[in-house]
């Protein structure tokens, strides 16, 4: 079991730092908004959605939003902040999504080198393979640098 994949890891981080710091806050959200505005539409899956911080920066072309996270506190807060959006408490690597169910998987800080260094590249590879299965396109934002991003298409 990878440390980042346990709710306990995120619950401990949440207790120490609060919602904003526990998931790298909203740093660089304006830049993310500009990138998302240029290329994201349709059905979106927010991988590691936390408390739903992407909801406010998604373009109007996004017709359906689903957030998934393993931490109950984050999902509870997401439901509180965005009651009309769909949030799922689940492990992304064990989900019931259909092949190509989404147009996009968006990952902010989940598929990144920091986690890879701690958990090993195998973890990132597993997440990436599952993201490729459930979505036609993937956009990855690293957690600490708000500028770079990668867009992965089929």
PDB file of C-alpha atoms in Angstrom:
ATOM      1  CA  UNK A   1       0.000   0.000   0.000  1.00  0.00           C
ATOM      2  CA  UNK A   2       1.357   3.403  -0.977  1.00  0.00           C
ATOM      3  CA  UNK A   3       1.248   6.087   1.727  1.00  0.00           C
ATOM      4  CA  UNK A   4      -0.446   8.634  -0.538  1.00  0.00           C
ATOM      5  CA  UNK A   5      -3.258   6.184  -1.237  1.00  0.00           C
ATOM      6  CA  UNK A   6      -4.461   5.965   2.338  1.00  0.00           C
ATOM      7  CA  UNK A   7      -7.101   8.307   3.750  1.00  0.00           C
ATOM      8  CA  UNK A   8      -5.071   8.377   6.976  1.00  0.00           C
ATOM      9  CA  UNK A   9      -2.148  10.113   5.211  1.00  0.00           C
ATOM     10  CA  UNK A  10      -4.425  12.940   4.045  1.00  0.00           C
ATOM     11  CA  UNK A  11      -6.400  13.077   7.302  1.00  0.00           C
ATOM     12  CA  UNK A  12      -3.152  13.592   9.241  1.00  0.00           C
ATOM     13  CA  UNK A  13      -2.008  16.252   6.789  1.00  0.00           C
ATOM     14  CA  UNK A  14      -5.418  17.921   7.040  1.00  0.00           C
ATOM     15  CA  UNK A  15      -5.299  17.994  10.858  1.00  0.00           C
ATOM     16  CA  UNK A  16      -1.855  19.607  10.754  1.00  0.00           C
ATOM     17  CA  UNK A  17      -2.424  22.184   8.035  1.00  0.00           C
ATOM     18  CA  UNK A  18      -6.129  22.720   7.303  1.00  0.00           C
ATOM     19  CA  UNK A  19      -7.942  22.386   3.977  1.00  0.00           C
ATOM     20  CA  UNK A  20      -5.978  24.890   1.931  1.00  0.00           C
ATOM     21  CA  UNK A  21      -2.466  23.707   2.814  1.00  0.00           C
ATOM     22  CA  UNK A  22      -3.303  20.011   2.954  1.00  0.00           C
ATOM     23  CA  UNK A  23      -3.718  19.836  -0.790  1.00  0.00           C
ATOM     24  CA  UNK A  24      -1.372  22.611  -1.933  1.00  0.00           C
ATOM     25  CA  UNK A  25      -4.093  25.208  -1.772  1.00  0.00           C
ATOM     26  CA  UNK A  26      -5.139  27.313  -4.713  1.00  0.00           C
ATOM     27  CA  UNK A  27      -1.656  28.351  -5.792  1.00  0.00           C
ATOM     28  CA  UNK A  28      -1.578  28.906  -9.506  1.00  0.00           C
ATOM     29  CA  UNK A  29      -5.327  28.451  -9.970  1.00  0.00           C
ATOM     30  CA  UNK A  30      -5.528  31.469 -12.287  1.00  0.00           C
ATOM     31  CA  UNK A  31      -2.924  29.898 -14.555  1.00  0.00           C
ATOM     32  CA  UNK A  32      -4.772  26.581 -14.433  1.00  0.00           C
ATOM     33  CA  UNK A  33      -7.977  28.420 -15.324  1.00  0.00           C
ATOM     34  CA  UNK A  34      -6.342  29.847 -18.453  1.00  0.00           C
ATOM     35  CA  UNK A  35      -5.060  26.439 -19.553  1.00  0.00           C
ATOM     36  CA  UNK A  36      -8.385  24.726 -18.837  1.00  0.00           C
ATOM     37  CA  UNK A  37     -10.320  27.453 -20.655  1.00  0.00           C
ATOM     38  CA  UNK A  38      -8.330  26.786 -23.826  1.00  0.00           C
ATOM     39  CA  UNK A  39      -8.743  23.048 -24.033  1.00  0.00           C
ATOM     40  CA  UNK A  40     -11.206  21.384 -21.623  1.00  0.00           C
ATOM     41  CA  UNK A  41     -14.841  20.621 -22.416  1.00  0.00           C
ATOM     42  CA  UNK A  42     -17.477  17.931 -21.933  1.00  0.00           C
ATOM     43  CA  UNK A  43     -17.362  15.410 -19.101  1.00  0.00           C
ATOM     44  CA  UNK A  44     -14.521  15.928 -16.612  1.00  0.00           C
ATOM     45  CA  UNK A  45     -13.167  13.691 -13.861  1.00  0.00           C
ATOM     46  CA  UNK A  46     -11.128  15.565 -11.239  1.00  0.00           C
ATOM     47  CA  UNK A  47      -8.649  12.982  -9.910  1.00  0.00           C
ATOM     48  CA  UNK A  48      -7.818  13.684  -6.261  1.00  0.00           C
ATOM     49  CA  UNK A  49     -10.395  16.474  -6.187  1.00  0.00           C
ATOM     50  CA  UNK A  50      -9.836  17.396  -2.544  1.00  0.00           C
ATOM     51  CA  UNK A  51     -12.554  19.867  -1.619  1.00  0.00           C
ATOM     52  CA  UNK A  52     -13.409  20.636  -5.257  1.00  0.00           C
ATOM     53  CA  UNK A  53     -11.110  23.592  -5.842  1.00  0.00           C
ATOM     54  CA  UNK A  54     -11.247  23.113  -9.632  1.00  0.00           C
ATOM     55  CA  UNK A  55     -15.008  23.644  -9.819  1.00  0.00           C
ATOM     56  CA  UNK A  56     -14.661  27.433  -9.822  1.00  0.00           C
ATOM     57  CA  UNK A  57     -12.054  27.538 -12.601  1.00  0.00           C
ATOM     58  CA  UNK A  58     -13.581  25.147 -15.120  1.00  0.00           C
ATOM     59  CA  UNK A  59     -14.831  26.707 -18.353  1.00  0.00           C
ATOM     60  CA  UNK A  60     -18.531  26.757 -19.215  1.00  0.00           C
ATOM     61  CA  UNK A  61     -17.857  24.139 -21.925  1.00  0.00           C
ATOM     62  CA  UNK A  62     -17.565  21.549 -19.149  1.00  0.00           C
ATOM     63  CA  UNK A  63     -20.988  19.932 -19.161  1.00  0.00           C
ATOM     64  CA  UNK A  64     -20.478  17.422 -16.362  1.00  0.00           C
ATOM     65  CA  UNK A  65     -18.056  17.414 -13.411  1.00  0.00           C
ATOM     66  CA  UNK A  66     -17.163  14.458 -11.196  1.00  0.00           C
ATOM     67  CA  UNK A  67     -14.612  14.687  -8.410  1.00  0.00           C
ATOM     68  CA  UNK A  68     -13.021  11.611  -6.812  1.00  0.00           C
ATOM     69  CA  UNK A  69     -10.921  11.494  -3.633  1.00  0.00           C
ATOM     70  CA  UNK A  70     -10.042   8.962  -0.939  1.00  0.00           C
ATOM     71  CA  UNK A  71     -10.377  11.307   2.031  1.00  0.00           C
ATOM     72  CA  UNK A  72     -13.820  11.571   3.657  1.00  0.00           C
ATOM     73  CA  UNK A  73     -13.178  15.058   5.081  1.00  0.00           C
ATOM     74  CA  UNK A  74     -12.331  16.426   1.641  1.00  0.00           C
ATOM     75  CA  UNK A  75     -15.436  14.900   0.057  1.00  0.00           C
ATOM     76  CA  UNK A  76     -17.630  16.194   2.910  1.00  0.00           C
ATOM     77  CA  UNK A  77     -16.263  19.711   2.386  1.00  0.00           C
ATOM     78  CA  UNK A  78     -16.708  19.411  -1.389  1.00  0.00           C
ATOM     79  CA  UNK A  79     -20.358  18.429  -0.934  1.00  0.00           C
ATOM     80  CA  UNK A  80     -20.831  21.355   1.440  1.00  0.00           C
ATOM     81  CA  UNK A  81     -19.220  23.887  -0.939  1.00  0.00           C
ATOM     82  CA  UNK A  82     -20.674  22.534  -4.184  1.00  0.00           C
ATOM     83  CA  UNK A  83     -23.894  20.651  -3.414  1.00  0.00           C
ATOM     84  CA  UNK A  84     -24.919  20.427  -7.083  1.00  0.00           C
ATOM     85  CA  UNK A  85     -21.707  18.736  -8.208  1.00  0.00           C
ATOM     86  CA  UNK A  86     -20.931  15.014  -8.108  1.00  0.00           C
ATOM     87  CA  UNK A  87     -18.233  13.914  -5.666  1.00  0.00           C
ATOM     88  CA  UNK A  88     -17.237  10.309  -5.030  1.00  0.00           C
ATOM     89  CA  UNK A  89     -15.399   8.951  -2.012  1.00  0.00           C
ATOM     90  CA  UNK A  90     -13.360   6.160  -3.586  1.00  0.00           C
ATOM     91  CA  UNK A  91      -9.964   4.836  -4.547  1.00  0.00           C
ATOM     92  CA  UNK A  92      -9.408   5.789  -8.194  1.00  0.00           C
ATOM     93  CA  UNK A  93      -7.519   2.547  -8.802  1.00  0.00           C
ATOM     94  CA  UNK A  94     -10.631   0.579  -7.758  1.00  0.00           C
ATOM     95  CA  UNK A  95     -13.524   2.329  -9.462  1.00  0.00           C
ATOM     96  CA  UNK A  96     -16.614   1.432 -11.479  1.00  0.00           C
ATOM     97  CA  UNK A  97     -16.082   3.906 -14.309  1.00  0.00           C
ATOM     98  CA  UNK A  98     -16.651   2.706 -17.859  1.00  0.00           C
ATOM     99  CA  UNK A  99     -13.990   2.860 -20.553  1.00  0.00           C
ATOM    100  CA  UNK A 100     -13.846   6.397 -21.993  1.00  0.00           C
ATOM    101  CA  UNK A 101     -16.617   7.552 -19.664  1.00  0.00           C
ATOM    102  CA  UNK A 102     -15.016  11.009 -19.482  1.00  0.00           C
ATOM    103  CA  UNK A 103     -13.657  13.420 -22.058  1.00  0.00           C
ATOM    104  CA  UNK A 104     -10.955  14.544 -19.629  1.00  0.00           C
ATOM    105  CA  UNK A 105      -9.217  13.443 -16.451  1.00  0.00           C
ATOM    106  CA  UNK A 106      -7.680  16.444 -14.730  1.00  0.00           C
ATOM    107  CA  UNK A 107      -4.987  15.818 -12.158  1.00  0.00           C
ATOM    108  CA  UNK A 108      -3.695  18.608  -9.934  1.00  0.00           C
ATOM    109  CA  UNK A 109      -0.821  17.294  -7.857  1.00  0.00           C
ATOM    110  CA  UNK A 110      -1.705  13.597  -8.021  1.00  0.00           C
ATOM    111  CA  UNK A 111       0.280  12.429 -11.049  1.00  0.00           C
ATOM    112  CA  UNK A 112       3.558  14.150 -10.273  1.00  0.00           C
ATOM    113  CA  UNK A 113       7.247  13.700  -9.582  1.00  0.00           C
ATOM    114  CA  UNK A 114       6.933  14.410  -5.832  1.00  0.00           C
ATOM    115  CA  UNK A 115       4.630  11.458  -5.311  1.00  0.00           C
ATOM    116  CA  UNK A 116       6.650   9.372  -7.728  1.00  0.00           C
ATOM    117  CA  UNK A 117       9.811  10.035  -5.697  1.00  0.00           C
ATOM    118  CA  UNK A 118       8.097   8.867  -2.510  1.00  0.00           C
ATOM    119  CA  UNK A 119       5.936   6.060  -3.833  1.00  0.00           C
ATOM    120  CA  UNK A 120       7.934   5.024  -6.858  1.00  0.00           C
ATOM    121  CA  UNK A 121       7.137   5.411 -10.526  1.00  0.00           C
ATOM    122  CA  UNK A 122       4.933   2.306 -10.380  1.00  0.00           C
ATOM    123  CA  UNK A 123       2.233   4.251  -8.524  1.00  0.00           C
ATOM    124  CA  UNK A 124       2.150   7.016 -11.136  1.00  0.00           C
ATOM    125  CA  UNK A 125       2.096   4.426 -13.913  1.00  0.00           C
ATOM    126  CA  UNK A 126      -0.922   2.682 -12.343  1.00  0.00           C
ATOM    127  CA  UNK A 127      -2.797   5.983 -12.036  1.00  0.00           C
ATOM    128  CA  UNK A 128      -1.910   6.985 -15.579  1.00  0.00           C
ATOM    129  CA  UNK A 129      -3.037   3.679 -17.058  1.00  0.00           C
ATOM    130  CA  UNK A 130      -6.366   3.909 -15.241  1.00  0.00           C
ATOM    131  CA  UNK A 131      -6.801   7.538 -16.339  1.00  0.00           C
ATOM    132  CA  UNK A 132      -6.174   6.482 -19.951  1.00  0.00           C
ATOM    133  CA  UNK A 133      -8.848   3.818 -19.577  1.00  0.00           C
ATOM    134  CA  UNK A 134     -11.593   6.092 -18.257  1.00  0.00           C
ATOM    135  CA  UNK A 135     -10.903   9.224 -20.348  1.00  0.00           C
ATOM    136  CA  UNK A 136     -10.014  10.234 -23.867  1.00  0.00           C
ATOM    137  CA  UNK A 137      -7.619  12.954 -22.680  1.00  0.00           C
ATOM    138  CA  UNK A 138      -5.625  13.729 -19.548  1.00  0.00           C
ATOM    139  CA  UNK A 139      -4.229  17.008 -18.289  1.00  0.00           C
ATOM    140  CA  UNK A 140      -1.671  16.934 -15.480  1.00  0.00           C
ATOM    141  CA  UNK A 141      -0.670  19.900 -13.324  1.00  0.00           C
ATOM    142  CA  UNK A 142       2.239  19.356 -10.901  1.00  0.00           C
ATOM    143  CA  UNK A 143       1.488  20.281  -7.299  1.00  0.00           C
ATOM    144  CA  UNK A 144       4.179  22.879  -6.644  1.00  0.00           C
ATOM    145  CA  UNK A 145       4.840  24.592  -9.962  1.00  0.00           C
ATOM    146  CA  UNK A 146       1.713  26.354 -11.220  1.00  0.00           C
ATOM    147  CA  UNK A 147       3.032  26.916 -14.742  1.00  0.00           C
ATOM    148  CA  UNK A 148       3.985  23.626 -16.401  1.00  0.00           C
ATOM    149  CA  UNK A 149       1.331  21.178 -17.420  1.00  0.00           C
ATOM    150  CA  UNK A 150       1.129  18.154 -19.660  1.00  0.00           C
ATOM    151  CA  UNK A 151      -1.739  17.252 -21.914  1.00  0.00           C
ATOM    152  CA  UNK A 152      -1.930  13.593 -22.805  1.00  0.00           C
ATOM    153  CA  UNK A 153      -4.286  12.533 -25.565  1.00  0.00           C
ATOM    154  CA  UNK A 154      -5.197   9.169 -27.026  1.00  0.00           C
TER     155      UNK A 154
END
